[in-house]
Tab-separated table of C-alpha atoms in Angstrom:
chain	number	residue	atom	x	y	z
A	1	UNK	CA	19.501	14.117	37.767
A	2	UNK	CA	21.390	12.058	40.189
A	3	UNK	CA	25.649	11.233	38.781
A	4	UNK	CA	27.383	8.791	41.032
A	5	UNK	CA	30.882	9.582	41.557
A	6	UNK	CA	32.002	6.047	40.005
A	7	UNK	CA	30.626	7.990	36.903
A	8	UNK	CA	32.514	11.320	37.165
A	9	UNK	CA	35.643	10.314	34.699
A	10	UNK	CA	33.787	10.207	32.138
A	11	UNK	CA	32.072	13.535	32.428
A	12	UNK	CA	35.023	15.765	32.280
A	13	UNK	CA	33.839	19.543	31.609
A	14	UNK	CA	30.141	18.878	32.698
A	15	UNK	CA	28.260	20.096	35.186
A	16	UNK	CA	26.644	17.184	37.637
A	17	UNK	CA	24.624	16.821	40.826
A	18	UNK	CA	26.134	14.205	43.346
A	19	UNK	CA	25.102	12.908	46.628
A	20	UNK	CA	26.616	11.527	48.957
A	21	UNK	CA	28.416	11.763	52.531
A	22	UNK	CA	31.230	14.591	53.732
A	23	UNK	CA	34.190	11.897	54.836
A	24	UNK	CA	36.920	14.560	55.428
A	25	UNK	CA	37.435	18.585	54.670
A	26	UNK	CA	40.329	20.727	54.977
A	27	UNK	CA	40.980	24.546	54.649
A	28	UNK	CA	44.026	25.090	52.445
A	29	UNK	CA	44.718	29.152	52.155
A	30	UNK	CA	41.516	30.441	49.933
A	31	UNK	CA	40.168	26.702	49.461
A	32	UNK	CA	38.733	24.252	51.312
A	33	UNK	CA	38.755	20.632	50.349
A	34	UNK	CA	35.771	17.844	51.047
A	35	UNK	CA	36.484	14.239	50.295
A	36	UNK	CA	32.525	13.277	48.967
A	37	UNK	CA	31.722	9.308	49.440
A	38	UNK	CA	28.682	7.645	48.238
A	39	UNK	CA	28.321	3.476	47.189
A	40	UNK	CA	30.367	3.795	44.155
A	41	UNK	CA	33.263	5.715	44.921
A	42	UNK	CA	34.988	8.482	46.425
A	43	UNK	CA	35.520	12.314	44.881
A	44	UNK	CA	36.904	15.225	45.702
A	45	UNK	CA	35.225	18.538	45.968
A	46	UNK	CA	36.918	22.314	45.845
A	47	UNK	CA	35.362	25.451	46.340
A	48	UNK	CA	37.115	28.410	46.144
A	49	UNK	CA	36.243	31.215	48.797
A	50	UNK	CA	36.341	34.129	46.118
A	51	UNK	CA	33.483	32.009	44.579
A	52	UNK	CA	30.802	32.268	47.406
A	53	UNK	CA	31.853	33.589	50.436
A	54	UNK	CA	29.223	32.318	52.503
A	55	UNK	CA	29.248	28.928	51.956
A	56	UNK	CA	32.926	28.888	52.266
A	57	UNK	CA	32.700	29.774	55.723
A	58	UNK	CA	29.460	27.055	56.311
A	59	UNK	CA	31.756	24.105	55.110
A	60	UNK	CA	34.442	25.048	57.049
A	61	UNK	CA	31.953	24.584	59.989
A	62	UNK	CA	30.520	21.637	58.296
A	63	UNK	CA	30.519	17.932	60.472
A	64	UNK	CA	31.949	15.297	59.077
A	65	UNK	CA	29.591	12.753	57.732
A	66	UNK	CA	27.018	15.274	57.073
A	67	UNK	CA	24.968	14.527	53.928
A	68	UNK	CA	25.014	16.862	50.882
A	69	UNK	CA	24.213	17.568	47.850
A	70	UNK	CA	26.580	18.952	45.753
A	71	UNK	CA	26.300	20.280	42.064
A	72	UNK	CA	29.135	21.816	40.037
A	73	UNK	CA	31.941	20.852	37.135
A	74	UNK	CA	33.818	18.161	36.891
A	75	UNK	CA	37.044	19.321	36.124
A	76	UNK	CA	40.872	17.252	35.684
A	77	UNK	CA	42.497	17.692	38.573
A	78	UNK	CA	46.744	16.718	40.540
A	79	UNK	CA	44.780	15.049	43.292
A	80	UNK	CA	44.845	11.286	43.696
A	81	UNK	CA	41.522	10.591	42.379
A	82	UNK	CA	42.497	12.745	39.083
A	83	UNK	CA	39.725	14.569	38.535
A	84	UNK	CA	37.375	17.091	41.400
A	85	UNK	CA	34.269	18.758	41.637
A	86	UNK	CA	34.500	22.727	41.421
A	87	UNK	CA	31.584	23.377	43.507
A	88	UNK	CA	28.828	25.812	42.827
A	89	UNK	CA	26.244	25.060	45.168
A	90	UNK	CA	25.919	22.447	48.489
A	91	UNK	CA	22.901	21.767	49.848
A	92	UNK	CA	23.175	20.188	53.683
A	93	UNK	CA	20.529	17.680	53.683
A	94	UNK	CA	21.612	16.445	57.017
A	95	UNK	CA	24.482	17.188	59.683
A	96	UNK	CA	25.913	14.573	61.355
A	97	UNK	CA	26.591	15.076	65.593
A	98	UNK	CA	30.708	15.352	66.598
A	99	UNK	CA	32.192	13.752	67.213
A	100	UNK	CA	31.379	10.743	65.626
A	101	UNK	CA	31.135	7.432	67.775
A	102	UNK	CA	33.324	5.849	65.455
A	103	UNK	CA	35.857	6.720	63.290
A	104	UNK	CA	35.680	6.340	59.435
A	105	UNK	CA	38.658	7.192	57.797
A	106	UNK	CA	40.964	7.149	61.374
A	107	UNK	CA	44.173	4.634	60.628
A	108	UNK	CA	43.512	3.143	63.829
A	109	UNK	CA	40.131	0.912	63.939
A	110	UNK	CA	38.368	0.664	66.516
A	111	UNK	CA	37.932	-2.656	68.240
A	112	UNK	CA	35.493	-4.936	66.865
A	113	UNK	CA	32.426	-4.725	69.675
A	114	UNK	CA	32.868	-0.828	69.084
A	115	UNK	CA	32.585	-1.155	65.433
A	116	UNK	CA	29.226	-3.642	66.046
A	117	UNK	CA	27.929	-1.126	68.504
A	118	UNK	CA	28.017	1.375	65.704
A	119	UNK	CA	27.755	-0.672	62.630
A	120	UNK	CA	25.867	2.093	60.549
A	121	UNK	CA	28.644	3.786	61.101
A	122	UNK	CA	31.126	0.997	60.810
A	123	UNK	CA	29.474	-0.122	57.396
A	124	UNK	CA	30.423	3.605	55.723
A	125	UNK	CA	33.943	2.404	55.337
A	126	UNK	CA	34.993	1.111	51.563
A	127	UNK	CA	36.417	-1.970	53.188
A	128	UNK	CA	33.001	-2.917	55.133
A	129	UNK	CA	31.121	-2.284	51.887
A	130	UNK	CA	33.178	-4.211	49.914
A	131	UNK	CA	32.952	-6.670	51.911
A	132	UNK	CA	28.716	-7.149	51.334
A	133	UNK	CA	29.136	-6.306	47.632
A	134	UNK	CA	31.071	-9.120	47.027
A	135	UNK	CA	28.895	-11.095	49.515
A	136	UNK	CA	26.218	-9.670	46.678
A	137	UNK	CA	27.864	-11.246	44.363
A	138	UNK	CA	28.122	-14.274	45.975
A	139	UNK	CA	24.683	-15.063	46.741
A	140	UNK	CA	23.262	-13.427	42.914
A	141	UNK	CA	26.245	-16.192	41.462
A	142	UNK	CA	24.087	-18.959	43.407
A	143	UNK	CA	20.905	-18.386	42.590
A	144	UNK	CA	21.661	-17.712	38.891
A	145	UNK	CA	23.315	-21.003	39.085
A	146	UNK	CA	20.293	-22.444	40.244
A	147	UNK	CA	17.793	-21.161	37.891
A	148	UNK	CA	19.978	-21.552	35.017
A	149	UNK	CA	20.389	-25.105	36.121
A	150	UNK	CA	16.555	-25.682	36.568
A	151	UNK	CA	15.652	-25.652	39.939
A	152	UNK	CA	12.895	-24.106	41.738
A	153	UNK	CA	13.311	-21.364	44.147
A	154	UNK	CA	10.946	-22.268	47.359
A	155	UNK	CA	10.648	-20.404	50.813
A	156	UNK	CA	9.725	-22.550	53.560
A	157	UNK	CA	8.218	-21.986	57.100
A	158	UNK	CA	10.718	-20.575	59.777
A	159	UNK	CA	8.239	-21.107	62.907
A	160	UNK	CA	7.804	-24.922	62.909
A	161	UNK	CA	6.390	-27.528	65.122
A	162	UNK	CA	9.102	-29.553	65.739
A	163	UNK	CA	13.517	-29.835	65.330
A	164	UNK	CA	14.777	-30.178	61.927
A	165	UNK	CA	17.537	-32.366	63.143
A	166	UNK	CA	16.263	-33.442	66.726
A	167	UNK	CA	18.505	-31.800	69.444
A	168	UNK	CA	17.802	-28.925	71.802
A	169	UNK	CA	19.538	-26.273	69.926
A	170	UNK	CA	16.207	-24.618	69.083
A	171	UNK	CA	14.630	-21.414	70.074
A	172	UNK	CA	11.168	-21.675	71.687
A	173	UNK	CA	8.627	-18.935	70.695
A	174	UNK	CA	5.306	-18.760	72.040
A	175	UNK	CA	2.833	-19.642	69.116
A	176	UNK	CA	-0.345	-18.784	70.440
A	177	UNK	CA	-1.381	-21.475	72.645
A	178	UNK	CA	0.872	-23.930	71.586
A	179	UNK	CA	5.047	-23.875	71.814
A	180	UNK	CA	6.821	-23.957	68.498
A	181	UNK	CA	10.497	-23.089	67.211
A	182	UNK	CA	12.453	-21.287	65.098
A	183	UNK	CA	13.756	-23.394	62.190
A	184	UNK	CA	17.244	-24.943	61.927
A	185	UNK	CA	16.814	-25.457	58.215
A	186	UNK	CA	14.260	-26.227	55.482
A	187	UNK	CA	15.294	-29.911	55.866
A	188	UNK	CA	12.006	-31.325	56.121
A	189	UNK	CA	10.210	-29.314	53.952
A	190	UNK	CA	12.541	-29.602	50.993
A	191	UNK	CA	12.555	-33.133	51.451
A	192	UNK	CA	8.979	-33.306	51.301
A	193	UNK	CA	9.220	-30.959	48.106
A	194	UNK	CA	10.571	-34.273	46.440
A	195	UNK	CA	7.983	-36.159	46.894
A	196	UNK	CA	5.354	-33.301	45.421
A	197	UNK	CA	7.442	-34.046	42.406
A	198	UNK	CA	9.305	-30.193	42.241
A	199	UNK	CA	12.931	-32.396	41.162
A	200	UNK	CA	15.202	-29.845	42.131
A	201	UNK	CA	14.804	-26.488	44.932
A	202	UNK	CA	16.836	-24.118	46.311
A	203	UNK	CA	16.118	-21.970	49.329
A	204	UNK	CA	18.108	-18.820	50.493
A	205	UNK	CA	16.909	-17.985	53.517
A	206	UNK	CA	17.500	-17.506	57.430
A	207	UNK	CA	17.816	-20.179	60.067
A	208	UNK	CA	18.486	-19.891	63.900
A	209	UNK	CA	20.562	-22.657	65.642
A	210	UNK	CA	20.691	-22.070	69.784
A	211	UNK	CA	24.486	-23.593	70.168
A	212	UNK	CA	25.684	-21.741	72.960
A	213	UNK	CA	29.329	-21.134	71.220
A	214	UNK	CA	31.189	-18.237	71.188
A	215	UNK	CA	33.689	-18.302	68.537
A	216	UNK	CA	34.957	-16.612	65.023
A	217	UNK	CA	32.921	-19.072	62.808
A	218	UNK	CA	29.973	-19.663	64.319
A	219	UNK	CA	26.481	-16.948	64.523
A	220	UNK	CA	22.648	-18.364	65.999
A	221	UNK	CA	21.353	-16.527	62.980
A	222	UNK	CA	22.802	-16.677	59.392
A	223	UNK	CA	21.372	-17.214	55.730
A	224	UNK	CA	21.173	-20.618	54.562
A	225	UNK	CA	21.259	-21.749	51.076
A	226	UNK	CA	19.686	-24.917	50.782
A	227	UNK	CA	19.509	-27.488	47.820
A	228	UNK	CA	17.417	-30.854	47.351
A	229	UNK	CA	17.462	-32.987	43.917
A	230	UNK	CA	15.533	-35.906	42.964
A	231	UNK	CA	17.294	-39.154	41.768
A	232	UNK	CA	20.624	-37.981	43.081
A	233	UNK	CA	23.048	-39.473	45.322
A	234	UNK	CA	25.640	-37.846	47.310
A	235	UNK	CA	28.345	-37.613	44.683
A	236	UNK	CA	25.675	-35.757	42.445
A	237	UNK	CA	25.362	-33.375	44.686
A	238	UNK	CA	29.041	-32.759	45.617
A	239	UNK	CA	29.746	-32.078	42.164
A	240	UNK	CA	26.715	-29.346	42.545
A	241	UNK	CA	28.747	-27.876	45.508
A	242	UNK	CA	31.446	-28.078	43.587
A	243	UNK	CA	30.388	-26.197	40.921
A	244	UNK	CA	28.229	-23.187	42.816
A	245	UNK	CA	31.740	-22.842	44.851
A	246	UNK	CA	33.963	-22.458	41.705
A	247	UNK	CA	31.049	-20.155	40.040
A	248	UNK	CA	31.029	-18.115	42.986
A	249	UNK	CA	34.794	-17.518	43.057
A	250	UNK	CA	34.909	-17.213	39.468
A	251	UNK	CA	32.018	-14.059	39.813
A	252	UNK	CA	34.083	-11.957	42.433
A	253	UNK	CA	37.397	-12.457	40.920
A	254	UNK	CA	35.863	-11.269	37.488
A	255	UNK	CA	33.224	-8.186	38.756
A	256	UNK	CA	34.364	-7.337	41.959
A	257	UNK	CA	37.960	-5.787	40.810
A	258	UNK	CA	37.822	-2.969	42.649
A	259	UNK	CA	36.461	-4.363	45.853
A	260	UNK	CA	39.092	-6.902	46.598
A	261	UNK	CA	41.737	-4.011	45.410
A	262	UNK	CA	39.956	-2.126	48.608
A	263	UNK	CA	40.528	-4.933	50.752
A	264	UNK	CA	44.248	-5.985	49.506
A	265	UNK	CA	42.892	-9.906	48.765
A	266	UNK	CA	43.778	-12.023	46.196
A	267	UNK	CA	40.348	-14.188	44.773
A	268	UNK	CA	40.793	-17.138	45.601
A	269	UNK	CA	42.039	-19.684	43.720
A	270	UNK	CA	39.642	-23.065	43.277
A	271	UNK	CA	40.938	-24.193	39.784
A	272	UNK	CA	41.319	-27.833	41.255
A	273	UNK	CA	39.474	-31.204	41.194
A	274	UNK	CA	37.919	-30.838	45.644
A	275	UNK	CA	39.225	-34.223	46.903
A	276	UNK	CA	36.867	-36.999	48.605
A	277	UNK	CA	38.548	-38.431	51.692
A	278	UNK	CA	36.371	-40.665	53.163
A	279	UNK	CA	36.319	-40.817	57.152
A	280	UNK	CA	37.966	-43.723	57.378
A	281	UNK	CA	40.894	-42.359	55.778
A	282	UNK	CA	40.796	-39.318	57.292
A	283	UNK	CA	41.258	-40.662	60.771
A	284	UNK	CA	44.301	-42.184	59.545
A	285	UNK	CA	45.658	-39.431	58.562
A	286	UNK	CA	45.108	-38.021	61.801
A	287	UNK	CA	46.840	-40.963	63.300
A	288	UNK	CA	49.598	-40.322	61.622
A	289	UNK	CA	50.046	-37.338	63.054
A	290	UNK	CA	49.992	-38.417	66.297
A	291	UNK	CA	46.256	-37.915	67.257
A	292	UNK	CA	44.434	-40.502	69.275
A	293	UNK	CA	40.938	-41.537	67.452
A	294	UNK	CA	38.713	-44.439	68.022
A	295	UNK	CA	37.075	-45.822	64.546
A	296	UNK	CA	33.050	-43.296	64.721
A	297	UNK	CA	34.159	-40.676	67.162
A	298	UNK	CA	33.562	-37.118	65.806
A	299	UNK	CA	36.697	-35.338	64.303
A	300	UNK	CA	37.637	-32.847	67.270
A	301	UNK	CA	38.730	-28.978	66.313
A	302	UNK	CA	42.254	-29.734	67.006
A	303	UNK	CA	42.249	-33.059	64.283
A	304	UNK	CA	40.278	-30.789	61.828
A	305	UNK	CA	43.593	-27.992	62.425
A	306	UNK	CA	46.513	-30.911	62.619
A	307	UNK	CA	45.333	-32.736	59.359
A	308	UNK	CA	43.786	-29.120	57.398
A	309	UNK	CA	47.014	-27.479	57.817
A	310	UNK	CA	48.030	-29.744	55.011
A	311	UNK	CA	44.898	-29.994	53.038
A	312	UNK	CA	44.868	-25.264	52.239
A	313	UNK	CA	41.882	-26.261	49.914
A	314	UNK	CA	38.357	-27.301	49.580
A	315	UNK	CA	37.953	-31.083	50.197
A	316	UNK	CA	35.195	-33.364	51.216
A	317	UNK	CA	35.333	-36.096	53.846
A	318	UNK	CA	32.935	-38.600	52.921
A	319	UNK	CA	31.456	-42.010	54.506
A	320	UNK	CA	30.643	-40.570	57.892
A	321	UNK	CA	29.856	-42.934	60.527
A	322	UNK	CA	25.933	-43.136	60.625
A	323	UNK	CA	25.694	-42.598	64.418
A	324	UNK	CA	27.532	-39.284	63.629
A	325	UNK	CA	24.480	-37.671	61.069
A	326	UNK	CA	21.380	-37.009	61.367
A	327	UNK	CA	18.209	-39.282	60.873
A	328	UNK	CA	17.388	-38.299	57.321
A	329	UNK	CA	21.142	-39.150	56.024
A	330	UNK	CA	21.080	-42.468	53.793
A	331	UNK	CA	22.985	-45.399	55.085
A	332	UNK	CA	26.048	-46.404	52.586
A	333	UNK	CA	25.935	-49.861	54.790
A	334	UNK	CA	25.578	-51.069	58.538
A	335	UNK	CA	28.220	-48.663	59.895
A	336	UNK	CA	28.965	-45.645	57.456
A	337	UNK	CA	26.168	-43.219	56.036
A	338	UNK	CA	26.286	-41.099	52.384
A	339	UNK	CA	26.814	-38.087	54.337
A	340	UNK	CA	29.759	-35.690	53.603
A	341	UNK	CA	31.045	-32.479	55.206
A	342	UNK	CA	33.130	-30.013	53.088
A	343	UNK	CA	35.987	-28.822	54.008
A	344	UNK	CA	38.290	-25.432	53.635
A	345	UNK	CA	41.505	-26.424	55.960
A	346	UNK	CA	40.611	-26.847	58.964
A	347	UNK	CA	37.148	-24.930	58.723
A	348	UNK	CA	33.353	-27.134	57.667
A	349	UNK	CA	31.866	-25.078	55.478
A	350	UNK	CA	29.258	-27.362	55.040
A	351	UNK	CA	27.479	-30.863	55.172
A	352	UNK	CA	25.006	-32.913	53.013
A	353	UNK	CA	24.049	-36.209	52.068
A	354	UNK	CA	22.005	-38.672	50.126
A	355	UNK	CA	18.619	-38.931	52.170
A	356	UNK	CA	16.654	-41.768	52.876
A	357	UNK	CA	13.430	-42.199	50.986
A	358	UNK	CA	12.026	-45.516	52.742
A	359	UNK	CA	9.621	-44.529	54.930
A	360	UNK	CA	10.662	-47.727	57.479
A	361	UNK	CA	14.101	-46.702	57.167
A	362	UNK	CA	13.334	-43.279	58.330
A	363	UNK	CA	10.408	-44.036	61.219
A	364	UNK	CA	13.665	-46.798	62.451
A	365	UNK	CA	16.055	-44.253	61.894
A	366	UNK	CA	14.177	-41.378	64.279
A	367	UNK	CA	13.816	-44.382	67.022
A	368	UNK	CA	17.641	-44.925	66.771
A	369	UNK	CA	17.900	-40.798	67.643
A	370	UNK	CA	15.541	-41.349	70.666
A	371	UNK	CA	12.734	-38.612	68.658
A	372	UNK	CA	9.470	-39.672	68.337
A	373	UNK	CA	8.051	-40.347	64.832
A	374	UNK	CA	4.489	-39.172	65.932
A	375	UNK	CA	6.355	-35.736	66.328
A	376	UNK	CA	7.701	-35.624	62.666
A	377	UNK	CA	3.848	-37.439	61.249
A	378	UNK	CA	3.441	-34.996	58.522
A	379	UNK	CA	6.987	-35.587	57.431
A	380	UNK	CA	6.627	-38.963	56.845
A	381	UNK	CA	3.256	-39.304	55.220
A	382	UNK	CA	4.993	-37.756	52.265
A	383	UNK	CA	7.525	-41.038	52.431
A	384	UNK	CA	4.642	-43.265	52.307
A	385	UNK	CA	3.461	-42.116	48.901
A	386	UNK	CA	6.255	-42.198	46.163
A	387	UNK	CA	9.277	-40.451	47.928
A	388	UNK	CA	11.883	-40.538	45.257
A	389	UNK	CA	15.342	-41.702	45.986
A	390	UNK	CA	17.290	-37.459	47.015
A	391	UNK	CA	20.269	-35.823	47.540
A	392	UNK	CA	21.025	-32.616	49.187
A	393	UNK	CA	23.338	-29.830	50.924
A	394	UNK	CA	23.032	-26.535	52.933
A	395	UNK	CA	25.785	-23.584	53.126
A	396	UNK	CA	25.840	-21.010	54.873
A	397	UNK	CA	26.406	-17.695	53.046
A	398	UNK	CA	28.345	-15.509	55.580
A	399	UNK	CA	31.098	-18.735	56.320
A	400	UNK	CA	31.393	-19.354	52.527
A	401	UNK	CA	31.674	-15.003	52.102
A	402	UNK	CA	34.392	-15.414	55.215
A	403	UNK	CA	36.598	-18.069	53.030
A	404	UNK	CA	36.174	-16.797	50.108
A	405	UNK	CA	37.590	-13.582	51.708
A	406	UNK	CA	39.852	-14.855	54.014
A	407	UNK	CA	38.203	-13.330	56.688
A	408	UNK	CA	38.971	-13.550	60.160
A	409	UNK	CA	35.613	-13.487	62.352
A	410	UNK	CA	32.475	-14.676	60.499
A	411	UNK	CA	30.867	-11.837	62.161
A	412	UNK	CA	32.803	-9.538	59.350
A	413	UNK	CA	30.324	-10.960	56.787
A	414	UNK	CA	27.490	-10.427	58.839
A	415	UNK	CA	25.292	-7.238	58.600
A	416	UNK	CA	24.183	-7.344	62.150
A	417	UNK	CA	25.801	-10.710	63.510
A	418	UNK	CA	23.468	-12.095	66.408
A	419	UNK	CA	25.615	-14.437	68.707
A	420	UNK	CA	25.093	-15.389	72.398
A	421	UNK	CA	26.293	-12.056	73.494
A	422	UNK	CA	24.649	-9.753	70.568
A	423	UNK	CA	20.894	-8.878	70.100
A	424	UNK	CA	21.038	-4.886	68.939
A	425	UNK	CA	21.325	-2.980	66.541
């Protein structure tokens, strides 16, 4: 029987088998010390040389990050974990190489392309694996939300036929004889799940965007969790957003303790009403800071920093010029759409809108773009035969993980970020 160490305070005076990795050891006179890790925790194991001669003298030779197996009493103990291990038997079931390519317990990290070179390694430290349980918790808070809330989970194609959003930031795979792409996002097909009369879906899934950017925020890969809900407008959906943000939240600052202890964060706090500033007002705001703007000209990165450095919260900007969102985005009248971005600060965590549902809106609306509606024909048949009016949003998991963390470099919340420089491990 397998006892993880998270487990071993409770089993004072009993013998237990754990397994796990050898982080550190040290010889102290007739002792030697080994600092056990495995997912839940981290232990420490004695064995005194009197005991078992042998073996004393193979841990002392023992690599660090070699796997074991360890069995022996749990026993109270003046270290700083409280209680050790008095070992009777180890069993190597593999020995790392030394030295290691990276360290795991050094005060000093490594740089962060060092740490990606070697991110099995990398992803042994407490921090890094706090990190992705939390992210756990993140994405198990969502789709619980979802299910409890009625919604169907659906998983859509990722090799498509033609762009989600029209653009060239696609990747081009070779699909047999024909050229096809990876997908942006379910867009389409979600939509199109409306009109087959599912009412409400959620996807959490990958999606590939080819913007050649380099920054902190942004990876060509990440999940996407995607929503779409019949006989919704935007504002219904917001207050979805709204909801799965604060639920999320909520979950880590209530189960994941001892993670965010690890990492020295504070949850974060959303206890607020997010505000709706519609664009219009939010380009007035950047006026009056000094920022030059003409009325349907995107918001530039250093307007998003001058007016989010007084806006350290979540907040919607609402009424976006229609010439600035995509085809599928309902028009709130000639000039503004029902699209909305949300907002942490300065960052976009994400964008949604009311859709159309008028199939002449929408064949117009592509012509507008300059795409071809004979490209995007088995989209729009499902317009022509009851498309209900819709509403929906995508987020991406690893930006929401890196707010909700206070994370520096998106690529932190990534297992294996792929960027423009970054295709292995």
């Amino acid at each position: 029987m397998r006892n993880y160490i998270s487990e071993l305070r409770g089993l004072v005076g009993k013998d237990v088998n754990i397994y796990g990795w050898v982080q550190n050891s040290r010889v102290v006179g007739s002792l030697i010390f080994l600092e056990i890790r495995d997912v839940s925790g981290i232990t420490q194991a004695v064995l005194f040389k009197k005991s078992n001669q042998e073996l004393f003298e193979k841990l002392k030779k023992l690599n660090r990050e070699s796997v074991v197996r360890i069995n022996g009493k749990v026993v109270e103990s003046q270290s700083k974990y409280g209680i050790e291990v008095q070992i009777s038997e180890v069993e190597i079931l593999n020995e790392s190489m030394a030295p290691l390519p990276l360290g795991i317990i050094d005060p000093v990290e490594a740089d962060l392309e060092t740490r990606l070179e070697n991110r099995f390694l990398d992803l042994r430290k407490p921090s890094k694996l706090s990190i992705f349980k939390i992210q756990s918790t993140i994405s198990n808070s969502i789709r619980n939300y979802f299910i409890e809330n009625g919604f169907i989970e659906i998983h859509t194609p990722k090799i498509v036929a033609a762009a989600t959003e029209g653009g060239t930031e696609l990747f081009p795979v070779q699909y047999f004889e024909r050229k096809a792409f990876l997908s942006q996002s379910p867009q389409l097909y979600k939509e199109i799940m409306m009109s087959a009369g599912f009412d409400k879906v959620f996807e959490i899934a990958p999606a590939f965007r080819a913007e050649e950017h380099n920054t902190t925020r942004h990876l060509n890969e990440f999940t996407s969790i995607d929503i779409e809900v019949s006989f919704h407008d935007d504002e219904g959906v917001m207050k979805i957003l709204e909801d799965v943000i604060k639920v999320s939240a909520d979950n880590v600052r209530d189960k994941n303790k001892k993670e965010l202890e690890i990492l020295n964060k504070e949850p974060l706090n959303t206890n607020y009403s997010f505000k709706r500033i519609t664009y219009s007002e939010y380009i007035n705001m950047a006026r009056s800071k000094g920022f030059e703007i003409k009325d349907g000209e995107d918001l530039s990165t250093p307007i998003l920093k001058g007016v989010g450095a007084d806006l350290k919260e979540f907040y919607f900007i609402t009424r976006w010029p229609r010439d600035l969102k995509p085809f599928y985005v309902q028009p709130y009248d000639e000039k503004y759409s029902r699209g909305f971005d949300l907002q942490y600060g300065e960052l976009e965590i994400t964008s949604g809108a009311q859709r159309v549902h008028n199939p002449e809106v929408l064949i117009e609306n592509l012509k507008k773009k300059g795409l071809n509606p004979e490209s995007f024909s088995f989209y729009i048949k499902a317009f022509q035969y009851g498309m209900p009016p819709h509403a929906g949003w995508a987020i991406g998991l690893e930006r929401l993980t890196m707010v909700l963390l206070d994370l520096n470099n998106i690529r932190e919340a990534t297992l294996f970020p792929r960027d423009r420089t970054r295709l292995t491990p």
